[in-house]
Short mmCIF file of C-alpha atoms in Angstrom, two decimals:
data_model
loop_
_atom_site.label_atom_id
_atom_site.label_comp_id
_atom_site.label_asym_id
_atom_site.label_seq_id
_atom_site.Cartn_x
_atom_site.Cartn_y
_atom_site.Cartn_z
CA MET A 1 -6.80 -72.98 38.83
CA GLU A 2 -3.88 -73.49 41.39
CA VAL A 3 -3.42 -76.98 39.61
CA GLU A 4 -3.01 -75.65 37.10
CA ARG A 5 -0.20 -73.21 38.21
CA ARG A 6 1.75 -75.72 40.16
CA GLU A 7 1.96 -77.30 36.94
CA GLU A 8 3.01 -74.24 35.82
CA ASN A 9 4.85 -74.66 38.60
CA SER A 10 6.97 -78.30 37.79
CA THR A 11 7.79 -77.75 34.32
CA ILE A 12 10.47 -74.64 35.13
CA LEU A 13 12.08 -76.54 38.63
CA SER A 14 12.19 -79.34 35.93
CA PRO A 15 16.24 -79.77 36.70
CA LYS A 16 18.80 -79.44 33.37
CA LYS A 17 20.58 -82.06 32.20
CA LEU A 18 24.79 -80.51 33.79
CA THR A 19 28.32 -81.21 31.09
CA LYS A 20 31.01 -80.88 33.45
CA TYR A 21 35.05 -81.55 31.91
CA THR A 22 37.82 -81.65 34.57
CA ILE A 23 41.59 -80.97 32.91
CA THR A 24 43.80 -82.46 35.72
CA THR A 25 46.88 -82.91 33.43
CA PRO A 26 47.40 -79.15 31.14
CA GLU A 27 49.34 -79.34 28.14
CA TRP A 28 51.33 -75.80 28.31
CA HIS A 29 52.00 -73.72 30.53
CA TYR A 30 51.71 -69.47 30.40
CA LEU A 31 54.50 -67.16 31.77
CA LYS A 32 54.14 -63.29 31.64
CA ILE A 33 57.64 -61.99 31.30
CA LYS A 34 59.57 -59.13 31.52
CA LEU A 35 62.43 -57.89 29.79
CA ASN A 36 65.15 -55.84 32.35
CA PHE A 37 67.96 -53.16 31.14
CA ASP A 38 70.68 -52.28 33.24
CA PRO A 39 71.18 -49.91 34.03
CA PRO A 40 67.60 -48.79 33.51
CA THR A 41 68.44 -45.26 31.24
CA THR A 42 66.54 -44.32 28.46
CA PRO A 43 66.17 -43.99 25.87
CA LEU A 44 65.49 -47.33 26.23
CA PRO A 45 66.20 -50.12 23.02
CA PRO A 46 63.35 -51.34 20.61
CA VAL A 47 63.41 -55.18 21.06
CA SER A 48 61.48 -57.01 18.06
CA SER A 49 59.73 -60.81 19.12
CA LEU A 50 63.41 -62.33 16.61
CA SER A 51 65.76 -60.87 19.02
CA LEU A 52 63.11 -61.93 21.80
CA ARG A 53 63.55 -65.60 20.17
CA THR A 54 67.23 -65.10 19.98
CA LEU A 55 67.64 -64.80 23.18
CA PHE A 56 66.34 -67.33 23.77
CA THR A 57 68.04 -69.52 21.85
CA ARG A 58 71.04 -68.18 23.60
CA ALA A 59 70.24 -68.95 26.94
CA LEU A 60 69.03 -72.56 26.69
CA THR A 61 72.08 -72.99 24.57
CA GLU A 62 73.96 -72.39 27.40
CA SER A 63 72.61 -73.63 30.27
CA PHE A 64 71.33 -76.49 29.35
CA GLY A 65 72.81 -77.88 25.35
CA ILE A 66 71.61 -77.53 21.89
CA VAL A 67 68.66 -80.13 23.29
CA ALA A 68 67.38 -77.77 25.06
CA SER A 69 67.35 -75.65 22.82
CA GLY A 70 65.24 -77.20 20.25
CA ILE A 71 62.31 -76.54 23.39
CA HIS A 72 59.19 -75.44 21.68
CA ILE A 73 58.38 -72.16 22.70
CA ASP A 74 55.44 -69.82 21.54
CA ILE A 75 55.08 -65.74 21.95
CA LEU A 76 52.33 -65.43 22.31
CA ASP A 77 52.72 -60.85 23.05
CA TRP A 78 54.65 -59.41 23.23
CA ASN A 79 55.65 -55.70 23.57
CA GLY A 80 58.88 -54.19 22.97
CA GLU A 81 58.74 -53.62 19.59
CA VAL A 82 59.63 -49.14 20.06
CA HIS A 83 61.73 -47.31 22.14
CA ASP A 84 60.95 -47.05 25.84
CA SER A 85 57.89 -49.79 25.31
CA ASN A 86 57.20 -51.95 28.85
CA TYR A 87 59.34 -54.84 27.63
CA VAL A 88 56.18 -57.09 28.94
CA GLY A 89 55.52 -60.27 26.52
CA ILE A 90 53.51 -63.61 27.08
CA ILE A 91 54.98 -67.21 25.73
CA ARG A 92 53.89 -70.60 26.54
CA VAL A 93 55.68 -73.18 26.86
CA GLN A 94 55.25 -77.40 26.84
CA LYS A 95 54.18 -78.51 30.42
CA GLU A 96 57.41 -80.87 30.80
CA ASP A 97 59.48 -77.62 29.33
CA LEU A 98 58.54 -75.36 32.50
CA THR A 99 61.07 -75.62 35.41
CA THR A 100 64.06 -76.09 32.21
CA LEU A 101 62.82 -72.31 30.48
CA TRP A 102 61.85 -70.92 33.80
CA SER A 103 65.59 -71.28 35.38
CA THR A 104 67.16 -70.77 32.30
CA LEU A 105 65.56 -67.16 32.35
CA THR A 106 66.22 -66.71 35.04
CA LEU A 107 69.75 -68.33 35.13
CA PHE A 108 70.45 -65.80 32.12
CA SER A 109 72.22 -62.94 31.35
CA ALA A 110 73.72 -60.10 28.09
CA THR A 111 74.78 -57.48 26.90
CA LEU A 112 72.83 -56.49 23.86
CA ASP A 113 73.85 -53.47 21.24
CA ILE A 114 71.45 -50.77 21.06
CA LEU A 115 73.45 -48.39 19.10
CA ASN A 116 72.78 -50.82 16.12
CA ASP A 117 69.42 -51.83 15.04
CA THR A 118 68.74 -53.93 18.26
CA SER A 119 68.21 -58.00 15.28
CA ALA A 120 69.33 -60.44 15.99
CA SER A 121 72.71 -60.24 14.52
CA SER A 122 74.26 -57.76 17.82
CA VAL A 123 71.79 -59.74 20.36
CA GLY A 124 75.61 -61.14 22.61
CA THR A 125 77.81 -59.03 21.68
CA ASN A 126 80.41 -58.74 24.53
CA ILE A 127 81.66 -56.54 26.83
CA GLU A 128 85.50 -55.65 25.94
CA ASP A 129 87.49 -53.74 27.74
CA GLY A 130 89.29 -50.06 26.79
CA ASN A 131 86.27 -50.07 23.94
CA ASP A 132 83.93 -47.13 24.35
CA ASN A 133 80.47 -49.50 26.13
CA SER A 134 78.24 -46.92 26.35
CA ASN A 135 76.30 -48.62 23.70
CA LEU A 136 75.42 -52.00 25.43
CA LYS A 137 73.42 -52.54 27.65
CA GLU A 138 73.03 -55.68 29.70
CA VAL A 139 69.62 -57.10 29.66
CA ASN A 140 67.67 -60.14 31.77
CA PHE A 141 64.56 -61.64 31.80
CA GLN A 142 62.16 -61.72 35.41
CA VAL A 143 59.31 -63.71 35.33
CA LEU A 144 56.49 -62.00 36.58
CA ASP A 145 53.70 -64.66 36.63
CA ASN A 146 52.68 -68.59 35.48
CA SER A 147 50.05 -70.42 35.29
CA PRO A 148 48.73 -73.35 33.67
CA TYR A 149 46.49 -71.71 32.00
CA LEU A 150 46.10 -67.81 29.90
CA MET A 151 43.49 -66.70 32.68
CA GLY A 152 45.24 -67.15 34.54
CA LEU A 153 47.88 -64.27 33.78
CA ILE A 154 45.61 -61.61 33.67
CA ASN A 155 45.79 -60.79 37.07
CA ASP A 156 48.52 -60.34 40.10
CA SER A 157 46.94 -60.22 43.72
CA ARG A 158 49.90 -58.71 45.06
CA GLU A 159 49.31 -55.86 42.97
CA TRP A 160 45.94 -55.48 44.68
CA THR A 161 47.65 -55.57 48.35
CA LYS A 162 50.42 -52.95 46.45
CA GLN A 163 47.22 -50.47 46.78
CA LEU A 164 45.70 -51.22 49.75
CA LEU A 165 50.14 -50.08 51.38
CA ILE A 166 49.65 -47.06 49.40
CA ILE A 167 47.10 -46.28 52.14
CA MET B 1 73.60 -95.59 54.27
CA VAL B 2 72.76 -94.23 51.53
CA ARG B 3 73.46 -96.10 48.53
CA LEU B 4 75.64 -94.82 45.48
CA LYS B 5 73.48 -96.83 42.52
CA ASN B 6 76.24 -96.36 39.44
CA ARG B 7 75.06 -97.73 35.47
CA TRP B 8 77.68 -99.61 33.98
CA LEU B 9 78.05 -98.90 29.73
CA LEU B 10 79.78 -101.52 27.91
CA PHE B 11 79.88 -100.02 24.20
CA GLU B 12 81.63 -99.78 21.19
CA PHE B 13 83.91 -97.31 18.84
CA ILE B 14 82.87 -97.51 14.43
CA PHE B 15 85.77 -96.45 12.50
CA ASP B 16 85.20 -95.90 9.39
CA ASP B 17 88.03 -99.09 8.54
CA THR B 18 86.67 -100.83 10.99
CA PRO B 19 85.17 -103.90 8.46
CA ASP B 20 88.93 -104.51 7.41
CA LYS B 21 90.18 -104.65 11.28
CA PHE B 22 90.69 -108.03 11.00
CA HIS B 23 92.83 -108.53 8.85
CA LEU B 24 96.12 -109.55 9.86
CA SER B 25 99.84 -108.89 9.63
CA THR B 26 102.61 -110.55 9.33
CA SER B 27 103.24 -110.19 13.42
CA SER B 28 100.15 -112.05 14.80
CA SER B 29 99.06 -109.29 17.20
CA TYR B 30 95.41 -110.07 18.14
CA SER B 31 93.69 -107.81 15.67
CA SER B 32 95.81 -105.47 13.67
CA LEU B 33 95.12 -102.11 14.77
CA SER B 34 95.06 -99.62 11.16
CA GLN B 35 99.37 -98.62 12.50
CA LYS B 36 98.36 -95.00 10.44
CA PHE B 37 95.92 -94.30 13.34
CA GLU B 38 97.39 -93.46 17.35
CA ALA B 39 96.15 -95.63 19.78
CA LEU B 40 92.88 -94.62 21.56
CA SER B 41 93.47 -93.95 25.12
CA THR B 42 90.44 -93.49 28.14
CA ARG B 43 91.09 -89.86 28.52
CA ASP B 44 89.96 -89.36 25.34
CA VAL B 45 87.34 -91.64 25.62
CA TYR B 46 86.17 -89.77 28.52
CA SER B 47 87.64 -86.07 26.55
CA VAL B 48 84.98 -86.77 23.78
CA ILE B 49 82.24 -87.35 25.58
CA LYS B 50 81.87 -85.12 28.09
CA ASP B 51 82.61 -82.53 24.65
CA SER B 52 78.95 -83.79 23.24
CA ILE B 53 77.46 -84.15 27.04
CA GLN B 54 79.43 -79.95 27.24
CA LEU B 55 77.79 -80.08 23.65
CA ASN B 56 74.10 -81.04 23.77
CA PHE B 57 73.15 -81.10 27.28
CA GLY B 58 75.20 -77.92 28.51
CA ASP B 59 76.63 -76.90 32.10
CA TYR B 60 73.63 -78.67 33.81
CA GLY B 61 74.32 -81.72 31.54
CA VAL B 62 78.11 -82.04 32.77
CA GLY B 63 77.25 -79.96 36.44
CA CYS B 64 75.35 -83.75 36.52
CA ILE B 65 77.33 -86.65 35.71
CA ALA B 66 80.39 -84.53 36.66
CA ALA B 67 81.57 -85.93 39.90
CA SER B 68 80.06 -89.99 38.63
CA ILE B 69 81.67 -90.25 35.09
CA SER B 70 84.28 -92.79 34.44
CA VAL B 71 85.38 -94.31 31.90
CA LYS B 72 87.13 -97.70 33.24
CA TYR B 73 88.44 -99.59 30.58
CA PHE B 74 89.49 -99.15 26.98
CA SER B 75 91.02 -101.93 24.64
CA PRO B 76 92.88 -99.72 21.21
CA PHE B 77 92.73 -103.28 19.33
CA THR B 78 88.99 -103.87 19.89
CA ASN B 79 87.36 -100.34 20.27
CA ILE B 80 85.32 -102.07 23.16
CA GLY B 81 85.32 -99.55 26.90
CA VAL B 82 83.68 -99.22 30.65
CA LEU B 83 82.04 -96.52 31.51
CA ARG B 84 80.48 -95.84 34.82
CA VAL B 85 77.64 -92.82 35.45
CA SER B 86 75.21 -92.25 38.54
CA ARG B 87 71.87 -94.50 38.15
CA ASP B 88 70.20 -91.18 37.80
CA HIS B 89 71.48 -89.89 34.21
CA TYR B 90 73.32 -92.16 32.79
CA HIS B 91 70.59 -91.52 29.94
CA ILE B 92 72.53 -88.14 29.62
CA VAL B 93 75.92 -89.78 29.11
CA TRP B 94 73.81 -92.20 26.74
CA GLY B 95 72.70 -89.50 24.79
CA ALA B 96 75.62 -87.20 24.00
CA MET B 97 77.46 -90.45 23.20
CA THR B 98 74.44 -91.28 20.50
CA PHE B 99 75.43 -87.97 19.42
CA ILE B 100 79.07 -88.49 18.77
CA SER B 101 80.47 -88.23 15.56
CA GLN B 102 84.70 -87.72 15.65
CA ILE B 103 86.85 -88.71 17.66
CA LYS B 104 90.35 -86.83 17.05
CA THR B 105 89.58 -86.28 13.41
CA ARG B 106 88.37 -89.62 12.87
CA SER B 107 84.87 -89.71 12.13
CA CYS B 108 83.52 -92.58 14.41
CA LEU B 109 79.74 -93.67 15.99
CA ILE B 110 79.47 -95.40 19.41
CA ARG B 111 77.10 -98.41 19.60
CA VAL B 112 76.27 -99.38 23.35
CA LEU B 113 76.68 -103.26 24.07
CA HIS B 114 75.57 -103.01 27.09
CA LEU B 115 74.00 -101.45 29.65
CA GLY B 116 73.80 -103.16 33.27
CA GLY B 117 74.33 -102.23 37.42
CA THR B 118 76.72 -104.27 38.08
CA ILE B 119 80.56 -104.21 36.11
CA LYS B 120 80.23 -107.82 36.56
CA GLN B 121 76.88 -107.76 33.94
CA CYS B 122 79.39 -105.81 31.59
CA GLN B 123 82.40 -107.65 31.84
CA LEU B 124 80.59 -111.25 31.32
CA SER B 125 79.06 -109.26 28.08
CA ALA B 126 82.36 -107.86 27.03
CA ILE B 127 83.67 -111.38 26.97
CA ASN B 128 81.08 -112.47 24.68
CA TYR B 129 81.24 -110.08 22.51
CA ASP B 130 84.99 -110.68 22.22
CA ARG B 131 84.19 -114.10 21.67
CA ASP B 132 81.89 -113.71 18.89
CA GLN B 133 84.24 -111.84 17.27
CA ILE B 134 87.36 -114.01 16.89
CA LEU B 135 84.96 -116.65 16.25
CA LEU B 136 84.57 -113.89 13.82
CA LEU B 137 88.27 -113.85 13.15
CA ARG B 138 88.32 -117.23 13.20
CA ARG B 139 86.41 -117.66 10.29
CA GLN B 140 87.92 -114.55 7.99
CA ALA B 141 90.70 -116.75 7.86
CA GLU B 142 89.66 -120.08 7.40
CA LEU B 143 87.57 -118.72 4.07
CA ARG B 144 91.06 -116.87 3.44
CA GLY B 145 92.98 -120.26 4.08
CA ASP B 146 95.15 -118.76 6.43
CA THR B 147 94.20 -121.14 9.27
CA LYS B 148 97.13 -121.24 11.71
CA SER B 149 97.63 -116.98 12.33
CA VAL B 150 94.16 -117.16 14.20
CA ASN B 151 95.23 -118.78 17.29
CA VAL B 152 91.35 -118.87 18.92
CA ASP B 153 92.05 -120.48 22.25
CA GLU B 154 95.05 -118.04 23.04
CA LEU B 155 92.88 -115.10 21.93
CA PHE B 156 90.23 -115.41 23.64
CA GLU B 157 92.31 -115.71 26.99
CA GLN B 158 94.33 -113.05 26.09
CA SER B 159 91.08 -111.13 26.45
CA LYS B 160 89.54 -112.62 29.02
CA ASN B 161 92.31 -111.15 31.32
CA GLN B 162 92.08 -108.23 29.72
CA ILE B 163 88.80 -108.15 30.83
CA MET B 164 88.40 -109.18 34.44
CA ALA B 165 91.05 -106.97 34.58
CA MET B 166 88.95 -103.81 35.17
CA GLU B 167 89.29 -102.06 37.99
CA GLN B 168 86.20 -101.43 40.08
#
């Protein structure tokens, strides 16, 4: 009987074959971005993903020219379609375009006309002195997080330490 | 001492009327510039290239090359020019030149003939290119039966002097 048990044990402990994949150069880079309004008075206007794309193109053309405005940006998620949303989105770019896009987002600021529908045509209206400017809001981008993998954007460990400090 | 490395670009402007440029007028000039267009200066060439960089590569592009770009030589007769850029950013200038489609209301395109590390190489390349053009001119003149107007040796000498007189 003991012999049988040993044989049973030997089949349970037999090693399984493992397959290992190593990714050394990830192709894409993911950024979590936030659109800030200055001054942040309510109610904040809705910004469609088309307006967002127009803002990207305008920002890239200003800093890096036409050649950079052709950078492929995928808008994976965007929360800005309704009033007072949190204006946080997730975008994806090629790894080699990361520094160009990130520096552009950091440099960029523009004015958004909120009285009219914030469609692509109203993005970037210039503030003119002497006119009523209450409907114009300055916007800028803030890069909240970045990672070569989408899973990396789920959690931000800085949020955890904030909780600790409150206590 | 840190060495500032440069690249020297030899380029040529090609206009719509370029194939006719070797038709000589009665005043035996080196090659006839179509008299209806004004001659281009180095300043014109410099500004058109800088505008193209601003449009295609933005403030970043202009900032990269502004300190080092310089149009050293441009001959409005042959439309050949020599330009100096820093080695790290010569691709920005070359790319911007490719996108140029007009200068002072004349439609044109730019062809880069030589990229070198020293001005000497560009000068030699320019002399060789001019030599080919002069021989072509001579051939065209022969075909027209007009052998006296093109003095090959004199033209060689003229072009060589002009090119070697380029400042560093």
